[in-house]
Short mmCIF file of C-alpha atoms in Angstrom, two decimals:
data_model
loop_
_atom_site.label_atom_id
_atom_site.label_comp_id
_atom_site.label_asym_id
_atom_site.label_seq_id
_atom_site.Cartn_x
_atom_site.Cartn_y
_atom_site.Cartn_z
CA MET A 13 1.51 -11.41 -13.73
CA VAL A 14 -1.72 -12.11 -15.33
CA LEU A 15 -5.38 -11.32 -14.07
CA SER A 16 -7.25 -14.43 -13.02
CA ALA A 17 -11.03 -15.22 -14.06
CA ALA A 18 -11.05 -14.52 -10.24
CA ASP A 19 -9.14 -11.68 -10.00
CA LYS A 20 -11.34 -10.04 -13.02
CA SER A 21 -14.83 -11.08 -10.88
CA ASN A 22 -13.21 -9.57 -7.74
CA VAL A 23 -12.31 -6.37 -9.13
CA LYS A 24 -15.63 -6.32 -11.18
CA ALA A 25 -17.79 -6.77 -7.89
CA CYS A 26 -15.79 -4.36 -6.21
CA TRP A 27 -15.85 -1.53 -8.08
CA GLY A 28 -19.83 -2.01 -8.94
CA LYS A 29 -20.28 -1.59 -5.51
CA ILE A 30 -18.16 1.56 -5.09
CA GLY A 31 -20.78 2.93 -7.74
CA SER A 32 -21.17 6.79 -8.13
CA HIS A 33 -18.46 7.12 -5.37
CA ALA A 34 -16.01 6.41 -7.57
CA GLY A 35 -15.27 10.11 -8.23
CA ASP A 36 -14.96 10.75 -4.35
CA TYR A 37 -12.62 7.84 -4.05
CA GLY A 38 -10.04 9.17 -6.90
CA THR A 39 -9.75 12.14 -4.85
CA GLU A 40 -9.24 11.13 -2.09
CA ALA A 41 -6.57 8.97 -3.08
CA LEU A 42 -5.25 11.67 -5.09
CA GLU A 43 -5.30 13.71 -1.72
CA ARG A 44 -3.46 10.71 0.36
CA THR A 45 -0.61 10.75 -2.22
CA PHE A 46 -0.04 14.07 -2.16
CA CYS A 47 -0.32 14.20 1.58
CA CYS A 48 2.16 10.99 2.23
CA PHE A 49 4.37 11.06 -0.74
CA PRO A 50 4.85 14.84 -1.07
CA THR A 51 7.21 14.18 -4.46
CA THR A 52 4.26 13.33 -6.15
CA LYS A 53 3.36 16.75 -6.00
CA THR A 54 5.58 17.71 -8.49
CA TYR A 55 3.42 17.17 -11.16
CA PHE A 56 0.92 19.44 -10.09
CA PRO A 57 2.55 22.53 -10.10
CA HIS A 58 -0.14 24.29 -11.75
CA PHE A 59 -2.89 23.03 -9.16
CA ASP A 60 -3.92 24.20 -5.98
CA LEU A 61 -3.46 21.38 -3.95
CA SER A 62 -5.37 22.26 -0.99
CA HIS A 63 -8.10 20.21 1.08
CA GLY A 64 -11.12 20.54 -1.10
CA SER A 65 -9.46 21.89 -4.41
CA ALA A 66 -11.93 22.09 -7.37
CA GLN A 67 -9.06 20.95 -9.13
CA VAL A 68 -8.17 17.68 -7.32
CA LYS A 69 -12.08 17.10 -7.11
CA ALA A 70 -12.14 17.41 -11.36
CA HIS A 71 -8.62 15.29 -11.38
CA GLY A 72 -9.75 12.68 -8.73
CA GLN A 73 -12.88 12.17 -11.20
CA LYS A 74 -10.75 11.89 -14.56
CA VAL A 75 -8.74 9.40 -12.94
CA ALA A 76 -11.83 7.26 -11.50
CA ASP A 77 -13.72 7.53 -14.71
CA ALA A 78 -10.72 5.81 -16.30
CA LEU A 79 -10.18 3.30 -14.03
CA THR A 80 -14.28 2.39 -14.42
CA GLN A 81 -13.91 2.44 -17.85
CA ALA A 82 -10.49 -0.39 -17.37
CA VAL A 83 -12.57 -2.27 -15.56
CA ALA A 84 -15.10 -2.72 -17.94
CA HIS A 85 -12.85 -3.71 -20.75
CA ILE A 86 -10.77 -5.50 -18.27
CA ASP A 87 -10.17 -8.20 -20.98
CA ASP A 88 -8.28 -5.90 -22.97
CA LEU A 89 -6.67 -3.64 -20.85
CA PRO A 90 -3.94 -2.45 -23.32
CA ASN A 91 -6.65 -1.18 -26.08
CA ALA A 92 -8.93 0.15 -23.77
CA LEU A 93 -6.11 2.34 -22.36
CA SER A 94 -4.39 3.31 -25.48
CA ALA A 95 -4.99 6.62 -26.01
CA LEU A 96 -3.93 7.19 -22.06
CA SER A 97 -1.07 5.19 -22.49
CA ASP A 98 0.09 7.26 -25.08
CA LEU A 99 -0.49 10.71 -22.45
CA HIS A 100 1.54 9.17 -19.91
CA ALA A 101 4.53 8.12 -22.43
CA TYR A 102 4.40 11.30 -25.07
CA LYS A 103 3.36 14.10 -22.48
CA LEU A 104 2.76 13.20 -19.24
CA ARG A 105 6.12 11.25 -18.41
CA VAL A 106 5.14 10.35 -14.79
CA ASP A 107 8.19 8.44 -13.59
CA PRO A 108 6.67 5.10 -13.29
CA VAL A 109 7.20 4.92 -9.39
CA ASN A 110 4.41 7.38 -9.00
CA PHE A 111 1.70 4.69 -10.02
CA LYS A 112 3.02 3.11 -7.46
CA LEU A 113 2.36 5.13 -4.93
CA LEU A 114 -1.32 5.95 -6.36
CA SER A 115 -2.30 2.73 -6.54
CA HIS A 116 -1.54 2.03 -2.89
CA CYS A 117 -3.25 4.53 -2.13
CA LEU A 118 -6.24 3.72 -3.74
CA LEU A 119 -6.17 0.64 -2.03
CA VAL A 120 -6.21 2.24 0.96
CA THR A 121 -9.31 4.36 0.01
CA LEU A 122 -10.96 1.50 -0.72
CA ALA A 123 -10.03 -0.35 2.73
CA CYS A 124 -11.33 2.82 4.16
CA HIS A 125 -14.45 3.07 2.83
CA HIS A 126 -15.27 -0.92 2.25
CA PRO A 127 -14.31 -2.68 4.78
CA ALA A 128 -16.42 -5.96 4.43
CA GLU A 129 -15.33 -6.02 0.44
CA PHE A 130 -11.52 -5.54 0.91
CA THR A 131 -10.91 -9.11 1.70
CA PRO A 132 -7.42 -10.78 1.97
CA ALA A 133 -8.76 -12.20 -1.75
CA VAL A 134 -9.69 -8.74 -2.89
CA HIS A 135 -7.01 -6.97 -1.78
CA ALA A 136 -4.57 -8.97 -3.59
CA SER A 137 -6.97 -9.04 -7.33
CA LEU A 138 -7.22 -5.21 -6.71
CA ASP A 139 -3.53 -5.13 -6.13
CA LYS A 140 -2.95 -6.77 -9.53
CA PHE A 141 -5.44 -4.66 -11.32
CA PHE A 142 -3.86 -1.44 -10.75
CA SER A 143 -0.38 -3.07 -11.49
CA ALA A 144 -2.02 -3.83 -14.83
CA VAL A 145 -3.20 -0.87 -15.35
CA SER A 146 0.39 0.55 -14.26
CA THR A 147 2.08 -1.63 -16.53
CA VAL A 148 -0.11 -0.50 -19.52
CA LEU A 149 0.41 3.55 -18.72
CA THR A 150 3.76 2.93 -18.98
CA SER A 151 3.99 0.63 -21.58
CA LYS A 152 5.43 3.08 -24.20
CA TYR A 153 7.90 4.82 -22.20
CA ARG A 154 10.78 3.55 -24.21
CA MET B 1 15.89 17.23 14.47
CA SER B 2 13.06 14.99 15.35
CA PHE B 3 12.11 11.79 12.94
CA LEU B 4 8.58 12.72 13.57
CA SER B 5 7.13 16.01 14.23
CA ALA B 6 5.24 16.30 18.02
CA GLU B 7 2.48 16.42 15.88
CA GLU B 8 2.81 13.55 14.14
CA LYS B 9 3.82 11.38 17.38
CA GLY B 10 0.62 12.09 18.85
CA LEU B 11 -1.14 10.80 15.69
CA VAL B 12 0.87 7.58 15.69
CA ASN B 13 0.61 7.08 18.97
CA GLY B 14 -2.85 7.90 19.78
CA LEU B 15 -4.14 5.30 16.70
CA TRP B 16 -1.44 2.82 17.98
CA GLY B 17 -3.08 2.82 21.38
CA LYS B 18 -5.96 1.43 20.16
CA VAL B 19 -4.37 -1.45 17.61
CA ASN B 20 -4.80 -4.95 19.21
CA VAL B 21 -1.28 -5.41 18.26
CA ASP B 22 -0.95 -9.86 18.36
CA GLU B 23 -4.37 -9.66 15.81
CA VAL B 24 -3.06 -7.18 13.98
CA GLY B 25 0.23 -8.51 13.08
CA GLY B 26 -1.41 -12.03 12.24
CA GLU B 27 -3.66 -10.31 9.92
CA ALA B 28 -1.00 -7.70 8.18
CA LEU B 29 1.03 -10.87 7.40
CA GLY B 30 -1.14 -13.34 6.08
CA ARG B 31 -1.94 -10.31 3.98
CA LEU B 32 1.68 -10.17 2.62
CA LEU B 33 1.42 -13.86 1.57
CA VAL B 34 -2.17 -13.57 -0.20
CA VAL B 35 -1.57 -10.26 -1.97
CA TYR B 36 2.79 -10.81 -2.72
CA PRO B 37 2.65 -15.06 -3.33
CA TRP B 38 6.44 -14.96 -3.43
CA THR B 39 6.70 -13.72 0.32
CA GLN B 40 5.62 -17.28 0.80
CA ARG B 41 9.34 -18.01 0.02
CA PHE B 42 10.31 -17.61 3.88
CA PHE B 43 7.85 -19.83 5.28
CA GLN B 44 8.32 -22.84 3.35
CA SER B 45 7.63 -24.66 7.23
CA PHE B 46 4.76 -22.90 7.86
CA GLY B 47 2.48 -25.91 6.46
CA ASP B 48 -1.09 -25.28 4.36
CA LEU B 49 -0.29 -21.89 2.36
CA SER B 50 -2.32 -23.14 -0.43
CA SER B 51 -5.25 -20.16 -0.40
CA ALA B 52 -6.21 -16.98 0.58
CA ASP B 53 -8.38 -18.84 3.72
CA ALA B 54 -5.27 -21.23 4.92
CA ILE B 55 -3.11 -18.55 5.09
CA MET B 56 -5.74 -16.29 6.91
CA GLY B 57 -6.30 -19.06 9.32
CA ASN B 58 -2.85 -20.56 9.45
CA SER B 59 -2.08 -20.95 13.37
CA LYS B 60 2.46 -20.45 12.32
CA VAL B 61 1.25 -17.56 10.44
CA LYS B 62 -0.77 -16.07 13.35
CA ALA B 63 2.06 -16.28 15.67
CA HIS B 64 4.51 -15.06 13.64
CA GLY B 65 2.71 -11.76 12.76
CA LYS B 66 1.87 -11.22 16.62
CA LYS B 67 5.79 -11.59 17.11
CA VAL B 68 6.65 -9.40 14.13
CA LEU B 69 4.06 -6.70 15.04
CA ASN B 70 4.96 -6.38 18.95
CA SER B 71 8.96 -5.90 17.67
CA PHE B 72 7.41 -3.15 15.25
CA SER B 73 5.36 -1.68 18.42
CA ASP B 74 8.67 -1.94 20.48
CA GLY B 75 10.24 -0.05 17.58
CA LEU B 76 7.67 2.71 17.95
CA LYS B 77 8.56 3.33 21.62
CA ASN B 78 12.22 4.56 20.15
CA ILE B 79 10.87 6.35 17.19
CA ASP B 80 13.70 9.05 17.48
CA ASP B 81 16.43 6.08 17.31
CA LEU B 82 15.04 3.21 14.64
CA LYS B 83 18.70 2.75 13.54
CA GLY B 84 19.87 1.44 16.86
CA ALA B 85 16.18 -0.08 18.29
CA PHE B 86 16.54 -2.67 15.08
CA ALA B 87 20.34 -2.95 15.26
CA LYS B 88 20.45 -6.26 16.08
CA LEU B 89 17.03 -7.35 14.27
CA SER B 90 18.86 -5.81 10.87
CA GLU B 91 21.96 -7.77 11.39
CA LEU B 92 19.72 -11.12 11.93
CA HIS B 93 17.94 -10.55 8.88
CA CYS B 94 20.33 -10.43 6.58
CA ASP B 95 23.10 -13.08 8.25
CA LYS B 96 20.65 -15.58 9.11
CA LEU B 97 17.68 -15.12 7.30
CA HIS B 98 18.66 -13.56 4.07
CA VAL B 99 15.55 -11.40 3.73
CA ASP B 100 15.58 -9.12 1.28
CA PRO B 101 14.89 -5.63 2.53
CA GLU B 102 12.13 -4.80 -0.33
CA ASN B 103 10.20 -7.30 1.63
CA PHE B 104 9.93 -4.95 4.83
CA ARG B 105 8.63 -2.03 2.64
CA LEU B 106 5.83 -4.81 1.12
CA LEU B 107 4.85 -5.36 4.70
CA GLY B 108 5.02 -1.91 5.83
CA ASN B 109 2.17 -0.76 3.27
CA VAL B 110 0.63 -3.89 3.42
CA LEU B 111 0.31 -2.88 7.36
CA VAL B 112 -0.80 0.87 6.49
CA CYS B 113 -3.80 -1.44 4.49
CA VAL B 114 -4.77 -2.95 7.66
CA LEU B 115 -4.87 -0.27 9.49
CA ALA B 116 -6.99 1.62 7.01
CA HIS B 117 -9.27 -1.63 6.84
CA HIS B 118 -9.78 -1.70 9.96
CA PHE B 119 -10.14 2.48 11.14
CA GLY B 120 -11.83 3.50 8.12
CA HIS B 121 -12.10 7.11 8.66
CA GLU B 122 -10.35 8.19 11.20
CA PHE B 123 -7.11 6.93 9.16
CA ASN B 124 -6.99 10.11 7.34
CA PRO B 125 -4.61 11.28 4.96
CA GLN B 126 -2.83 13.01 8.07
CA VAL B 127 -2.52 9.89 9.98
CA GLN B 128 -1.70 7.74 6.85
CA ALA B 129 1.03 10.12 6.26
CA ALA B 130 2.57 9.87 9.65
CA PHE B 131 2.32 5.68 9.19
CA GLN B 132 3.84 6.11 6.44
CA LYS B 133 7.00 7.52 7.82
CA VAL B 134 6.87 5.39 10.17
CA VAL B 135 6.93 2.48 8.53
CA ALA B 136 9.57 3.93 5.90
CA GLY B 137 11.62 4.20 9.28
CA VAL B 138 11.65 0.93 10.36
CA ALA B 139 11.97 -0.70 6.83
CA ASN B 140 15.24 1.50 6.51
CA ALA B 141 16.54 0.94 9.86
CA LEU B 142 15.91 -3.13 9.42
CA ALA B 143 18.09 -2.65 6.29
CA HIS B 144 20.43 -0.91 7.89
CA LYS B 145 22.78 -3.40 8.51
CA TYR B 146 22.74 -5.16 5.75
CA HIS B 147 26.02 -5.60 3.70
#
């Protein structure tokens, strides 16, 4: 699965539109993930996961910032995400299934907030992009 | 023990009442074929599926999407016995159509994206969570008779 030139262009355009809301959307996507897929909460026993939690907000911003970096370096994700890849493989060890769950909730969040941008073609490109990021983040697991 | 709590049923039915089932069906099936192109394998006879625009405008895709979602909608009326409600369709999808149940999960999640797209903020985390349970339940019910 390879990101085409059109995919990269779609992702950059969409992420560009999001601008400073990225942190909010990262937070919302996390909240949706915890709400819809309660098993994901097992990775955050040390967090206050209630609505409006400062910890979730900070983490959402972190996730969004990483995705912004990924978009900026979309031509070389393995390099750009290398440190995060190490972190997930050796320290966090989040089961790979969970990346699909968060990716889905990121799509839902974007669909809610940017209906005009969320065309079928952009939906496809974003799904591929999140999948590519997830693949890199789990690439050193074994 | 009910599949959904009373509150969840309220959230689902509340939103579903506002859904144009025919349109959303076409949209969901179309997006499935665009986002996960390998799913086109079941629709070789549908004509032009060569681009996102072609797929979304394809009348056979719209008609079939309408059929699928009306069936889903009927299933919602039997939310506490999805396995019973979808038993015959499960047999059909296994024995005649040979559809991998993974496709039901993909379509369910695309449907969730379409609902989010249509309803925006109204499709909040609690509503989404209720719908995730529903689409998972329907996917499991459709897979239940596979052998």
